Short mmCIF file of N, CA, C and O and ligand atoms in Angstrom, two decimals:
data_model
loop_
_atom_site.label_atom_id
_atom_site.label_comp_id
_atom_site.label_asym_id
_atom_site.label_seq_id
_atom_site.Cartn_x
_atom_site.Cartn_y
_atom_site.Cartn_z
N UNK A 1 161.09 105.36 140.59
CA UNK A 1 161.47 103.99 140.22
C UNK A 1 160.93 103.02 141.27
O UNK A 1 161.26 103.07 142.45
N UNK A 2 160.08 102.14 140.75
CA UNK A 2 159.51 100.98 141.24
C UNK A 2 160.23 100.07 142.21
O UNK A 2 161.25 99.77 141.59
N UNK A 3 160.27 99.29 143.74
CA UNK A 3 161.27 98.41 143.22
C UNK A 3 160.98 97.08 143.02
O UNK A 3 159.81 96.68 143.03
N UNK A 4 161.97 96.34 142.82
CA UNK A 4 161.18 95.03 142.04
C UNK A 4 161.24 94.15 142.86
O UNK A 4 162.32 93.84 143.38
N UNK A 5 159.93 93.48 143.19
CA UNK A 5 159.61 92.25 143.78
C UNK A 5 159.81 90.63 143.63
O UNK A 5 159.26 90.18 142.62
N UNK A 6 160.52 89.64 144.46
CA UNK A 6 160.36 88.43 144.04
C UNK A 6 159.73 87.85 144.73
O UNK A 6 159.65 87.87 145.96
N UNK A 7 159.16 87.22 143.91
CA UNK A 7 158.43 85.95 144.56
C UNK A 7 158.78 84.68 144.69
O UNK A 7 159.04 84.13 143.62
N UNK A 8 158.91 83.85 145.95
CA UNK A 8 159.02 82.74 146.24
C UNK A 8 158.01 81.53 146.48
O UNK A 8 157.24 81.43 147.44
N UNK A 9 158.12 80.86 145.70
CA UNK A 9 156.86 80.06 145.96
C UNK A 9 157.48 78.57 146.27
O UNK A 9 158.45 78.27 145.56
N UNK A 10 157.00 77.49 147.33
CA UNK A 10 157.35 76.70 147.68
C UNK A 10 156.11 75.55 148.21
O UNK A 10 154.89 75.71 148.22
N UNK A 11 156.87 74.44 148.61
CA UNK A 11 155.72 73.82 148.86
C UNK A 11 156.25 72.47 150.49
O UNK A 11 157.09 71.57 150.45
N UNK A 12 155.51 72.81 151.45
CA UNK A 12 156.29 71.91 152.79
C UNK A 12 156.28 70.44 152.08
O UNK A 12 155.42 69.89 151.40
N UNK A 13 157.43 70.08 152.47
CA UNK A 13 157.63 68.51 151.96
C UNK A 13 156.61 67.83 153.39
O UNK A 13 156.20 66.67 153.31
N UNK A 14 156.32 68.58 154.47
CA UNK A 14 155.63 67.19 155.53
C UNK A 14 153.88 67.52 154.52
O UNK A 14 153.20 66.80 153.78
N UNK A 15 153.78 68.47 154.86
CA UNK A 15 152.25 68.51 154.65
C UNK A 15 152.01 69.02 153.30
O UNK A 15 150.90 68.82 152.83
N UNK A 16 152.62 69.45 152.83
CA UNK A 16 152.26 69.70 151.54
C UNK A 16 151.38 70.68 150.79
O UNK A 16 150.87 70.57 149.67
N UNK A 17 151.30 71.74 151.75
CA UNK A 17 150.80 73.08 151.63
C UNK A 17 151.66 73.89 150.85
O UNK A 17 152.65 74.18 151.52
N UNK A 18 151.69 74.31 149.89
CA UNK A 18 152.15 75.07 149.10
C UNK A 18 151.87 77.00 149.92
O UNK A 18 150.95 77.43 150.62
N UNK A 19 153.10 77.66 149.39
CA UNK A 19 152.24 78.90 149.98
C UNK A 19 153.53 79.92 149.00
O UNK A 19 154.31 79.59 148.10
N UNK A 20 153.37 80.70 149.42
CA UNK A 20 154.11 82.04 147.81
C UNK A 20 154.18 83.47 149.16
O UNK A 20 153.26 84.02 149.77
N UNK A 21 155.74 83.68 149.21
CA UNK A 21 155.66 84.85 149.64
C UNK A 21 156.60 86.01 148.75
O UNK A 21 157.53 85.78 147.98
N UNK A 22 155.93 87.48 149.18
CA UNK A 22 157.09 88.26 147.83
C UNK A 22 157.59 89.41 148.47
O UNK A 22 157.07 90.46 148.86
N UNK A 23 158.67 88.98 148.49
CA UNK A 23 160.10 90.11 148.99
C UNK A 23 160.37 91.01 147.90
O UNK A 23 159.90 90.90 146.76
N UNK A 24 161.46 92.24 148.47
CA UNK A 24 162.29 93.12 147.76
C UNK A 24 163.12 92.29 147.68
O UNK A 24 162.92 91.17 148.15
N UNK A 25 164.60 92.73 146.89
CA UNK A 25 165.49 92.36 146.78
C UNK A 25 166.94 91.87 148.35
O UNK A 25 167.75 91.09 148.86
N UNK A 26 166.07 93.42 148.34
CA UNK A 26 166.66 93.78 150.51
C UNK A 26 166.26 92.96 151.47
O UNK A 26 166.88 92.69 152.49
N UNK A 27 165.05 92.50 151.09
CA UNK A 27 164.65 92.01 151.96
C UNK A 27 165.17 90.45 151.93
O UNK A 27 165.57 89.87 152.94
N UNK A 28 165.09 89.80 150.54
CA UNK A 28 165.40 88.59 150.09
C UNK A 28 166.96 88.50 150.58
O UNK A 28 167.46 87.47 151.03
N UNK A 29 167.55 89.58 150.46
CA UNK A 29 169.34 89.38 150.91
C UNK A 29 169.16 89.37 152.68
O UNK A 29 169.78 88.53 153.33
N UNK A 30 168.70 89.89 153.05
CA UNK A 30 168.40 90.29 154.74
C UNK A 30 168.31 89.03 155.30
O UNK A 30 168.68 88.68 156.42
N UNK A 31 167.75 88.35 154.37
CA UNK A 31 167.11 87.30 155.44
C UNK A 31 167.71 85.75 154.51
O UNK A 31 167.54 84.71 155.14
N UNK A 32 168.23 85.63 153.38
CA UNK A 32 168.46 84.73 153.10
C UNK A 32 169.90 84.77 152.52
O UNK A 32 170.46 83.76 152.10
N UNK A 33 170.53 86.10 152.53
CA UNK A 33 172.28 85.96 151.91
C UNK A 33 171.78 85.57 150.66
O UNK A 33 170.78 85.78 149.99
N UNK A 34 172.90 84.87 150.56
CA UNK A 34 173.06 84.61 148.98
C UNK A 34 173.68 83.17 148.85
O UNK A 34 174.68 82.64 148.37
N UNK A 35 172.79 82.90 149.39
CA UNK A 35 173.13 81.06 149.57
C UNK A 35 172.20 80.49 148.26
O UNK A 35 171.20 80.91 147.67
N UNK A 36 173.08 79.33 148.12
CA UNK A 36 171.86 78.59 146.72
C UNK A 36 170.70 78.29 147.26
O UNK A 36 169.62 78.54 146.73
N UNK A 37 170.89 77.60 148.62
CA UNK A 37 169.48 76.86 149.66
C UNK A 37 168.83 78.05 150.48
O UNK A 37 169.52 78.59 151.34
N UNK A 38 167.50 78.48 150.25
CA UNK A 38 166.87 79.49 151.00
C UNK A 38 166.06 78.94 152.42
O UNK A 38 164.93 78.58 152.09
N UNK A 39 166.25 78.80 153.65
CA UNK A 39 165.40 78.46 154.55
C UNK A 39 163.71 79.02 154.96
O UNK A 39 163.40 80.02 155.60
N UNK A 40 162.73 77.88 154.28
CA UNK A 40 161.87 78.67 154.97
C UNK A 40 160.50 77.42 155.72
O UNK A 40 160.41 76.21 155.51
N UNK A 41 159.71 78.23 156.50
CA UNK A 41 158.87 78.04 157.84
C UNK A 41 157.89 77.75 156.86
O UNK A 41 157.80 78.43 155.83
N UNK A 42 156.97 76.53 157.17
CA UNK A 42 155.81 76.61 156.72
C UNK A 42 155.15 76.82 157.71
O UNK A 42 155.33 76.37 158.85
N UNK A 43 153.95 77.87 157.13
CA UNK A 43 153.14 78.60 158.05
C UNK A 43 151.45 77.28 158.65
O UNK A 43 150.62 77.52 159.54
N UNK A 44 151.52 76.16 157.86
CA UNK A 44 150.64 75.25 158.58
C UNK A 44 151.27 74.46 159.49
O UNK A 44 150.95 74.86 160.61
N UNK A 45 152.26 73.23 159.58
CA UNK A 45 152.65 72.71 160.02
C UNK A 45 154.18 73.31 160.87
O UNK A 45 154.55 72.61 161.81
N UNK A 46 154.94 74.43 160.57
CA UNK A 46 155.73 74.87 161.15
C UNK A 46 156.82 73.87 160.51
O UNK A 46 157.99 74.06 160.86
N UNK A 47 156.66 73.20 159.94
CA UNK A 47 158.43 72.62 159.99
C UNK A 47 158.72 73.90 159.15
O UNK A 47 158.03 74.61 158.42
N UNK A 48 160.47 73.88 159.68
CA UNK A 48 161.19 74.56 158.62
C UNK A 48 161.99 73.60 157.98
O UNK A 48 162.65 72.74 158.57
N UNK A 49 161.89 73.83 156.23
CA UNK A 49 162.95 73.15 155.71
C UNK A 49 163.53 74.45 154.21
O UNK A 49 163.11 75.51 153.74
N UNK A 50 164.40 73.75 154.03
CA UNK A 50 165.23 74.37 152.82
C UNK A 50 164.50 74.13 151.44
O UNK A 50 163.64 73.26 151.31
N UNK A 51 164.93 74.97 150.41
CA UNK A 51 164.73 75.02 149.41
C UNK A 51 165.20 75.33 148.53
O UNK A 51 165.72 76.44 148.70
N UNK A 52 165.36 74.87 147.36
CA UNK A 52 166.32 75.07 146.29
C UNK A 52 166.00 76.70 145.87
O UNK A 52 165.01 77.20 145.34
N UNK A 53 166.62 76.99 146.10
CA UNK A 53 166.63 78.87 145.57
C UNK A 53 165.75 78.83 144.19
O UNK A 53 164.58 79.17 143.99
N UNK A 54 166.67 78.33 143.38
CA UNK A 54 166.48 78.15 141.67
C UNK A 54 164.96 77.91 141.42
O UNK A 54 164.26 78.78 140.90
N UNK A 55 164.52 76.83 141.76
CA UNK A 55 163.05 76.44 141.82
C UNK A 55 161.86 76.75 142.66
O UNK A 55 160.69 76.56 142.34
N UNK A 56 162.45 77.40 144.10
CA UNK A 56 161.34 78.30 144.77
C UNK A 56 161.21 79.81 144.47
O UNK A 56 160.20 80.39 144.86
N UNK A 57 162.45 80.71 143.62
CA UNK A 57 162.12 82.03 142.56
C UNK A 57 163.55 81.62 141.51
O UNK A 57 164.74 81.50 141.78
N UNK A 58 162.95 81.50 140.50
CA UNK A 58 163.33 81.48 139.70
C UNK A 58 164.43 82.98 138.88
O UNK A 58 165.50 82.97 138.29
N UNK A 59 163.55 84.03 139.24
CA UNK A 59 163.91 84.98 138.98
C UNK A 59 164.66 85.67 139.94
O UNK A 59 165.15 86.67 139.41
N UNK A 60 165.01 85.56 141.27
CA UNK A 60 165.80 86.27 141.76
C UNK A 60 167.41 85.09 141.31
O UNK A 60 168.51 85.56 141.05
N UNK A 61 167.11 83.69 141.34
CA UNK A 61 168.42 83.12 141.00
C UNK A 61 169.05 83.56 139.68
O UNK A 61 170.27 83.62 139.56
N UNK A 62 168.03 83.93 138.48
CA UNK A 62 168.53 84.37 136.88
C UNK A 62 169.63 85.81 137.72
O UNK A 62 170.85 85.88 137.61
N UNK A 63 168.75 86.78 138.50
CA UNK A 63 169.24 87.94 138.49
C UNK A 63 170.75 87.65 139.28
O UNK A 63 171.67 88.45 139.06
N UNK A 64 171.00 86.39 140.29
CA UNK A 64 171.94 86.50 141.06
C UNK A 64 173.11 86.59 139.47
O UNK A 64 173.82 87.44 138.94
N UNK A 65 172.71 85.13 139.21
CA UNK A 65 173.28 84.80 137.84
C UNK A 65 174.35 86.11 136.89
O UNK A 65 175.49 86.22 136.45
N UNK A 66 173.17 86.83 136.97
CA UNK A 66 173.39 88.19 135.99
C UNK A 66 174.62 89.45 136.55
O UNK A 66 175.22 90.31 135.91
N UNK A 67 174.63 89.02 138.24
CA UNK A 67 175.18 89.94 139.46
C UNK A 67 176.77 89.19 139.18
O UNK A 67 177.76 89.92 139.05
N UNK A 68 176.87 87.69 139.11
CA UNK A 68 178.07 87.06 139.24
C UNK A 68 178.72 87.69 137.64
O UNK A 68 179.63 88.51 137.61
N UNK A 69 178.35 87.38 136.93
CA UNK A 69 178.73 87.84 135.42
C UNK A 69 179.00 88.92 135.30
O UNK A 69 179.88 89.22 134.49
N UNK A 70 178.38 89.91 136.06
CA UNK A 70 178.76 91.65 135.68
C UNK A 70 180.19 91.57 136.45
O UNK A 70 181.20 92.02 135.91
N UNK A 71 180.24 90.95 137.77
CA UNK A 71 181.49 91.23 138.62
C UNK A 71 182.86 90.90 137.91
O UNK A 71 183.92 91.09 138.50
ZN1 ZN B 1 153.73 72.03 156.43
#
């Protein structure tokens, strides 16, 4: 069994470099909990800013979605 990858894709509000990185699930909880706002570093300019979970992966927020409902 495979495991399944998300992808986050975002874009720095200073500079405006867009960039896409893709976690496990483990890895996505490791480092970001399970907060709605995900923190991340842009790798040109270094600012760090937040991001709406929902709209930087779409698909790991459906699956949180799916996690709250089973409980
Ligand atoms: Zn930047």
């Amino acid at each position: 069994m495979s495991k399944k990858r998300y992808q986050i894709q975002s874009a720095c509000p200073q500079c405006g470099c867009s960039f896409a990185q893709v976690l496990s699930k483990e890895e996505l909880m490791k480092r970001y909990g399970d907060t709605p706002n995900i923190e991340l570093e842009c790798g040109e300019c270094m600012l760090k800013f937040q991001a709406d979970r929902e709209s930087a992966c779409p698909e790991w927020d459906a699956e949180c979605r799916m996690n709250e409902e089973k409980a």
